[in-house]
């Protein structure tokens, strides 16, 4: 090359002629042709390399360009009651989500959404808040249950709304709304933490929701189902050209509960304006027929995402509609423990006919403990002690028998026990005994502790489910275990070691509470052939110096309790009603009466409920809706935002409940003034 | 020649025309596919344009050497004036403009400048006494002739066309026999100027094209998208391609500009490596014919003219193919005879017409010598 160059230069430096230039041209054009051919070869080789050697890689990339795989959220399994009626089902609807990450102009898009979906100011604020707080890849629900017109109006504007995903899908539907709120829970989009824990792409599929509370959360895996998938051919701009292949989703398995849906709804509505809970179980199988807790939230509206106004309303309510009172409400059981205490006496060999004279009080140590009836009951045997709820009878014999047998019997009856139920958590209260007090408070058990415990006050705490189990165990004399899932073995429960005549005696006395000369005459069933047995209870909340328990601030009123079973001579159903701050057992047993009536004669039960609901202003759902509207109007947008994590929503109320439960109602000595009473 | 075929037909350079027809026909098929299986809006205009410009080339063939020599400087001046006009209109209109609206056709003067620069330089060197080839008088006027249009096109700004003009001009200078050390010095100078131009002369989008060319995967959804998608289209075609009208990359709009700059990728996706090699081979045949025409010519002007025209076509082909295969930055140069677009078809048919013209001169020259 160099040689040729120097030669060329030599030629050039000498005289150039046309002929030498032609010569140079020939040489140089050869060079150009060679370079051109070289480049052509290079291109051919390069193309061969891309198309053959790297073919597989690029073929895959072309396919991943062309084919878009989208998940079809599986339909959630239904939650059924014992008669296969849905407590939670799915409803086909139109919905809209946004994926914040893909939005280009958030403000403008939110404005357009608000306009098309006619969202009000509070909803817009919520939406902005949620979009700002959500991690980019998680879909945020804008609305569900859209009308077809709204859906269509949004769909045509899609090219201007990147990140907005309208789709047809299914939303969770709870036909009885608030009646099942605490029991079933609700569903919602997975949080960032949940997605982190379970990196399932399904969790960030728009429109997919997971169980957030109650049974929905407990049975999440079973209810979830298998997502379907749709493979579509898409253009670069994301327009779908055609469906390539669709795999249908597999609906989640149903969960069948022992709950009787109509009864659950009835009981929830019957609680009415009060705050409380109703538990009913089948004494033969342990099936929980009803676990109503009111006031509650509407899981239907929670499933759309909890609005801040709604959340504020529920949170500010002193009746804690966010707490499941059946499992997490702890109350002093009051006089409802008396049949159980009587069983303990009988077991220790006390003659039921042995009497004590009640003159309205009993001196224990240097203090007089009063009977609720100031005038006294006169001579009281065990039966009268139960049906007249005479405190002095129990003060007297409890001191003779001692606390340990009573505590053992309480546990045998289910008090202080945690049951094997598919629920997220249960608060199981306290059955105090000398060893417990020493351990917990470092003090010796005193005679007045026994006296307090024997009338269900002082340290004793239980939840309504435990009271219902206690009622069913006393009624049947068997070790009834509550259960929530329908089906499975139905082996008869083991005998609880109660001699038959003990059970008969207590049943008889409890029947007299209602049907005889007892404390709850008004609880008698309006049915000719069924007699209900029960036991009233009134649990004091603050000392007598603060409130008389019946009037004054709601927070200071006594809890009303009632345990029951029916028919009394061959118990089929048992249950418990607890009304928070109801002002006494008179708030509780009419509810038990109506619920039991409904069990045996639904028509008669409904009549009673309809009359009451007319006074109250509609069903629980209607009242909740109205209340929300009024609250929203008053509060406007000045409400605190909803906690980002769903757990926090309930943790707060749970924490408060637990803290409250840990403080004994009052100093044990104060309980000397007992306010059990006969209502009317 | 065979007596069955009439002489005027047998005279035509079929060695070039048949590959050219195949290429244009093939191009029309690819454009048919790029339009989603429709003759409109790409394939029909493509064929019509080719027919019109082929007729034009046929007319050009008839020009005599003297006429062409006479028209070389005025033609160059006219195209240069149009470039200035475009620049002025862009200045008045307040924006960059590349074309003149002549009513029937939107003319890009910068395209016309590619053959014009070859023509004027061929004219210049054929008129230059051979003894002056090594003096400054061989370099400076030619440099000015090249620099003027380059500057104007660069102002538009159109880097691809600027380089095409420079390439055509430099090849003619190279073949004209200018000393090699000048080219070596020029190459060194370019190496020094290139980084400076990169940092100060280029627009942002042009700079980005260069950086993404060096590493297209650095920004697969942004500026590197074109190269990446083009390579996916070519690579996924494999040996025999996905079949006519079956290319997903082009049909689903993943491939940008499937009918213009990236028409080769569109073709390669559906026809595979075999189609690609066929296209490269056909271009090779056409260009080889062009060089043969230049080689056969006994006259310096015709030689330089023909070789310059071949270089101009070659530049298009080489840069376009290197671009779609990820060997060159995206500069916006279409593939001759296959890409949709009137201006590039016009330029390339002027080159073909010039070659056919020189070919006719070659045929006549020996005759006239014998006469």
CSV table of C-alpha atoms in Angstrom, one decimal, chain B residues 137-294:
chain,number,residue,atom,x,y,z
B,137,UNK,CA,-6.2,25.0,-8.3
B,138,UNK,CA,-7.5,21.5,-8.3
B,139,UNK,CA,-8.6,21.6,-4.7
B,140,UNK,CA,-9.9,25.1,-3.8
B,141,UNK,CA,-12.6,25.6,-6.5
B,142,UNK,CA,-13.8,22.1,-6.0
B,143,UNK,CA,-13.8,22.6,-2.2
B,144,UNK,CA,-15.9,25.7,-2.6
B,145,UNK,CA,-18.3,23.9,-4.9
B,146,UNK,CA,-18.8,21.3,-2.3
B,147,UNK,CA,-18.7,23.5,0.8
B,148,UNK,CA,-21.5,25.9,-0.4
B,149,UNK,CA,-24.3,23.3,-0.7
B,150,UNK,CA,-23.0,21.4,2.4
B,151,UNK,CA,-23.3,24.6,4.4
B,152,UNK,CA,-26.7,25.4,3.1
B,153,UNK,CA,-28.1,21.8,3.7
B,154,UNK,CA,-26.4,21.7,7.2
B,155,UNK,CA,-28.4,24.8,8.0
B,156,UNK,CA,-31.7,23.1,7.3
B,157,UNK,CA,-30.5,21.0,9.3
B,158,UNK,CA,-30.1,17.7,7.4
B,159,UNK,CA,-27.0,15.8,8.4
B,160,UNK,CA,-27.7,12.8,6.2
B,161,UNK,CA,-28.0,14.7,3.0
B,162,UNK,CA,-25.0,16.9,3.9
B,163,UNK,CA,-22.9,13.7,4.2
B,164,UNK,CA,-24.3,12.3,1.0
B,165,UNK,CA,-23.3,15.5,-0.9
B,166,UNK,CA,-19.8,15.4,0.7
B,167,UNK,CA,-19.4,11.7,-0.1
B,168,UNK,CA,-20.4,12.2,-3.8
B,169,UNK,CA,-18.0,15.1,-4.1
B,170,UNK,CA,-15.1,13.5,-2.4
B,171,UNK,CA,-15.4,10.3,-4.4
B,172,UNK,CA,-15.2,12.3,-7.6
B,173,UNK,CA,-12.2,14.2,-6.3
B,174,UNK,CA,-10.6,10.9,-5.3
B,175,UNK,CA,-11.1,9.4,-8.8
B,176,UNK,CA,-10.0,12.6,-10.4
B,177,UNK,CA,-6.6,11.8,-9.2
B,178,UNK,CA,-6.0,14.4,-6.4
B,179,UNK,CA,-3.0,13.5,-4.2
B,180,UNK,CA,-3.7,10.9,-1.6
B,181,UNK,CA,-2.0,12.9,1.1
B,182,UNK,CA,-4.8,15.5,0.8
B,183,UNK,CA,-7.3,12.8,1.6
B,184,UNK,CA,-5.2,11.6,4.5
B,185,UNK,CA,-5.0,15.1,5.8
B,186,UNK,CA,-8.7,15.5,5.3
B,187,UNK,CA,-9.4,12.3,7.2
B,188,UNK,CA,-7.2,13.4,10.1
B,189,UNK,CA,-8.9,16.8,10.0
B,190,UNK,CA,-12.3,15.2,10.1
B,191,UNK,CA,-11.3,13.1,13.1
B,192,UNK,CA,-10.4,16.3,14.9
B,193,UNK,CA,-13.4,18.2,13.8
B,194,UNK,CA,-15.9,15.4,14.4
B,195,UNK,CA,-15.8,15.5,18.2
B,196,UNK,CA,-16.0,19.3,18.2
B,197,UNK,CA,-18.9,19.2,15.8
B,198,UNK,CA,-20.5,16.6,17.9
B,199,UNK,CA,-20.5,18.7,21.0
B,200,UNK,CA,-21.1,22.1,19.4
B,201,UNK,CA,-22.5,21.6,15.9
B,202,UNK,CA,-25.1,19.0,16.3
B,203,UNK,CA,-28.7,19.4,17.5
B,204,UNK,CA,-29.7,17.6,20.6
B,205,UNK,CA,-31.7,15.0,18.7
B,206,UNK,CA,-28.8,14.4,16.4
B,207,UNK,CA,-26.5,13.9,19.3
B,208,UNK,CA,-28.9,11.5,20.8
B,209,UNK,CA,-29.0,9.5,17.6
B,210,UNK,CA,-25.3,9.1,17.7
B,211,UNK,CA,-25.1,8.0,21.4
B,212,UNK,CA,-28.0,5.6,21.0
B,213,UNK,CA,-26.4,4.2,18.0
B,214,UNK,CA,-23.4,3.4,20.1
B,215,UNK,CA,-25.6,1.8,22.7
B,216,UNK,CA,-29.2,1.3,21.6
B,217,UNK,CA,-30.2,-0.8,24.6
B,218,UNK,CA,-29.5,2.2,26.9
B,219,UNK,CA,-32.8,3.7,26.0
B,220,UNK,CA,-35.0,1.0,24.4
B,221,UNK,CA,-38.2,3.0,24.6
B,222,UNK,CA,-36.8,6.3,23.7
B,223,UNK,CA,-34.2,7.2,21.1
B,224,UNK,CA,-32.9,3.7,20.8
B,225,UNK,CA,-36.4,2.4,19.9
B,226,UNK,CA,-35.9,2.6,16.2
B,227,UNK,CA,-32.7,0.6,16.0
B,228,UNK,CA,-34.0,-1.9,18.5
B,229,UNK,CA,-37.2,-2.5,16.7
B,230,UNK,CA,-35.5,-2.7,13.4
B,231,UNK,CA,-33.1,-5.3,14.6
B,232,UNK,CA,-36.0,-7.3,16.1
B,233,UNK,CA,-37.8,-7.1,12.8
B,234,UNK,CA,-34.7,-8.3,10.8
B,235,UNK,CA,-33.7,-10.9,13.4
B,236,UNK,CA,-37.1,-12.4,13.9
B,237,UNK,CA,-37.4,-13.0,10.1
B,238,UNK,CA,-34.8,-15.8,10.3
B,239,UNK,CA,-33.8,-17.5,7.1
B,240,UNK,CA,-37.0,-17.4,5.1
B,241,UNK,CA,-39.0,-14.8,6.9
B,242,UNK,CA,-42.6,-14.9,8.4
B,243,UNK,CA,-44.2,-14.8,5.0
B,244,UNK,CA,-45.6,-12.2,2.8
B,245,UNK,CA,-47.9,-9.8,4.6
B,246,UNK,CA,-47.3,-11.6,7.9
B,247,UNK,CA,-44.8,-9.3,9.5
B,248,UNK,CA,-46.0,-8.4,13.0
B,249,UNK,CA,-43.4,-5.7,13.7
B,250,UNK,CA,-44.5,-3.6,10.7
B,251,UNK,CA,-48.2,-4.4,10.8
B,252,UNK,CA,-48.6,-3.6,14.5
B,253,UNK,CA,-46.6,-0.4,14.2
B,254,UNK,CA,-43.7,-1.5,16.4
B,255,UNK,CA,-41.3,-0.7,13.5
B,256,UNK,CA,-41.2,3.0,13.0
B,257,UNK,CA,-41.3,4.3,9.4
B,258,UNK,CA,-41.9,0.8,7.9
B,259,UNK,CA,-42.4,2.2,4.5
B,260,UNK,CA,-39.6,4.7,4.3
B,261,UNK,CA,-36.3,4.5,6.2
B,262,UNK,CA,-37.0,1.1,7.6
B,263,UNK,CA,-38.4,-0.6,4.5
B,264,UNK,CA,-35.6,-3.0,4.5
B,265,UNK,CA,-36.5,-4.2,8.0
B,266,UNK,CA,-40.1,-4.6,6.8
B,267,UNK,CA,-38.9,-6.7,3.9
B,268,UNK,CA,-36.4,-8.7,6.0
B,269,UNK,CA,-39.1,-9.6,8.5
B,270,UNK,CA,-41.3,-11.1,5.9
B,271,UNK,CA,-38.7,-12.5,3.5
B,272,UNK,CA,-35.9,-13.3,5.8
B,273,UNK,CA,-32.2,-13.6,5.2
B,274,UNK,CA,-32.9,-14.8,1.6
B,275,UNK,CA,-34.8,-11.7,0.7
B,276,UNK,CA,-32.2,-9.5,2.3
B,277,UNK,CA,-29.3,-11.2,0.4
B,278,UNK,CA,-31.4,-10.9,-2.8
B,279,UNK,CA,-31.8,-7.2,-2.3
B,280,UNK,CA,-28.1,-6.7,-1.5
B,281,UNK,CA,-27.2,-8.8,-4.6
B,282,UNK,CA,-29.4,-6.8,-6.8
B,283,UNK,CA,-28.0,-3.5,-5.6
B,284,UNK,CA,-24.6,-5.1,-6.2
B,285,UNK,CA,-25.5,-5.9,-9.8
B,286,UNK,CA,-26.8,-2.4,-10.5
B,287,UNK,CA,-23.8,-0.7,-9.0
B,288,UNK,CA,-21.4,-3.1,-10.7
B,289,UNK,CA,-23.0,-2.2,-14.0
B,290,UNK,CA,-22.6,1.5,-13.2
B,291,UNK,CA,-18.9,1.1,-12.5
B,292,UNK,CA,-18.5,-0.9,-15.7
B,293,UNK,CA,-20.2,1.9,-17.6
B,294,UNK,CA,-17.7,4.3,-16.0
